[in-house]
Amino acid sequence: AGRIVLAGFGEGGVVASLCTVTCGEALGGLLALSAGWPKGLGSGIRSSKKGRKVPSLVCHGRVDPVIGCKSSKELSDRLRDFGVQANYKEYVHMAHDFCPHELRDVVACINTWVPREGDPQPEGTNPFFSRGHVHEKDRRRDQQAADLARTPPNTQGQHNLRILRQG
């Protein structure tokens, strides 16, 4: 379970968040994209000890007309209340959508939380570090993320993130 990252967009982000908090296993991470805390969801949630300390990223667009930033920040705050290590990021020109910067952050988190077998990963690495220089592997991955952001979603409305794990 430590290599499983739950992710969801919009209402799917709420479902992934609640599953993370209540899960009986320590997961690898949580990605809640353009999601907010639902009104009326109250104190009846019982968090699992293993659901705590799961790294997470809550992403939101500042111009999202569907879910306000306030609700997304509340989701991040509630996750912290449950003991989840929630990081919150806003993207200036993003609506209820994806953007290349968000995809790059998602890839950085996944690669940090669940590194590929054999990849060295220093303890406590923060995926939001500033690079002094860019390695060729990172440049290819960033280009793939940008290309994917310009690609229309498949028939189920989902983007295929598998290509970002290659290379």
CSV table of C-alpha atoms in Angstrom, one decimal, residues 1-9 12-33 51 54-58 79 84 106 109-110 113-114 161:
chain,number,residue,atom,x,y,z
A,1,ALA,CA,0.0,0.0,0.0
A,2,GLY,CA,3.0,2.3,0.5
A,3,ARG,CA,3.4,2.6,-3.3
A,4,ILE,CA,-0.2,3.5,-3.9
A,5,VAL,CA,-1.0,7.2,-4.6
A,6,LEU,CA,-4.7,8.0,-4.6
A,7,ALA,CA,-5.7,10.9,-6.9
A,8,GLY,CA,-8.9,12.6,-7.9
A,9,PHE,CA,-10.1,15.6,-9.7
A,12,GLY,CA,-13.0,12.5,-7.1
A,13,GLY,CA,-10.4,14.5,-5.1
A,14,VAL,CA,-12.9,14.5,-2.2
A,15,VAL,CA,-13.4,10.7,-2.5
A,16,ALA,CA,-9.6,10.1,-2.7
A,17,SER,CA,-9.1,12.4,0.4
A,18,LEU,CA,-11.7,10.6,2.5
A,19,CYS,CA,-10.3,7.2,1.4
A,20,THR,CA,-6.8,8.3,2.5
A,21,VAL,CA,-7.9,9.6,5.9
A,22,THR,CA,-9.9,6.5,6.7
A,23,CYS,CA,-7.7,3.8,5.0
A,24,GLY,CA,-6.4,1.1,7.2
A,25,GLU,CA,-3.1,1.1,5.3
A,26,ALA,CA,-0.3,3.7,5.0
A,27,LEU,CA,-0.6,4.9,1.4
A,28,GLY,CA,2.2,6.4,-0.7
A,29,GLY,CA,0.4,9.7,-1.2
A,30,LEU,CA,-2.7,11.7,-2.1
A,31,LEU,CA,-3.4,14.1,-5.0
A,32,ALA,CA,-6.6,16.2,-4.7
A,33,LEU,CA,-6.9,18.3,-7.9
A,51,GLY,CA,-4.0,7.3,7.2
A,54,VAL,CA,0.4,10.4,4.3
A,55,PRO,CA,2.0,13.1,2.0
A,56,SER,CA,-0.5,15.0,0.0
A,57,LEU,CA,-0.8,17.7,-2.6
A,58,VAL,CA,-4.0,19.8,-3.0
A,79,LEU,CA,-6.6,17.0,5.9
A,84,VAL,CA,-2.2,14.2,6.7
A,106,VAL,CA,2.1,16.1,-9.7
A,109,CYS,CA,5.3,14.5,-6.0
A,110,ILE,CA,4.8,11.0,-7.4
A,113,TRP,CA,6.7,9.7,-2.7
A,114,VAL,CA,6.9,6.6,-4.8
A,161,LEU,CA,-0.3,10.1,-16.8
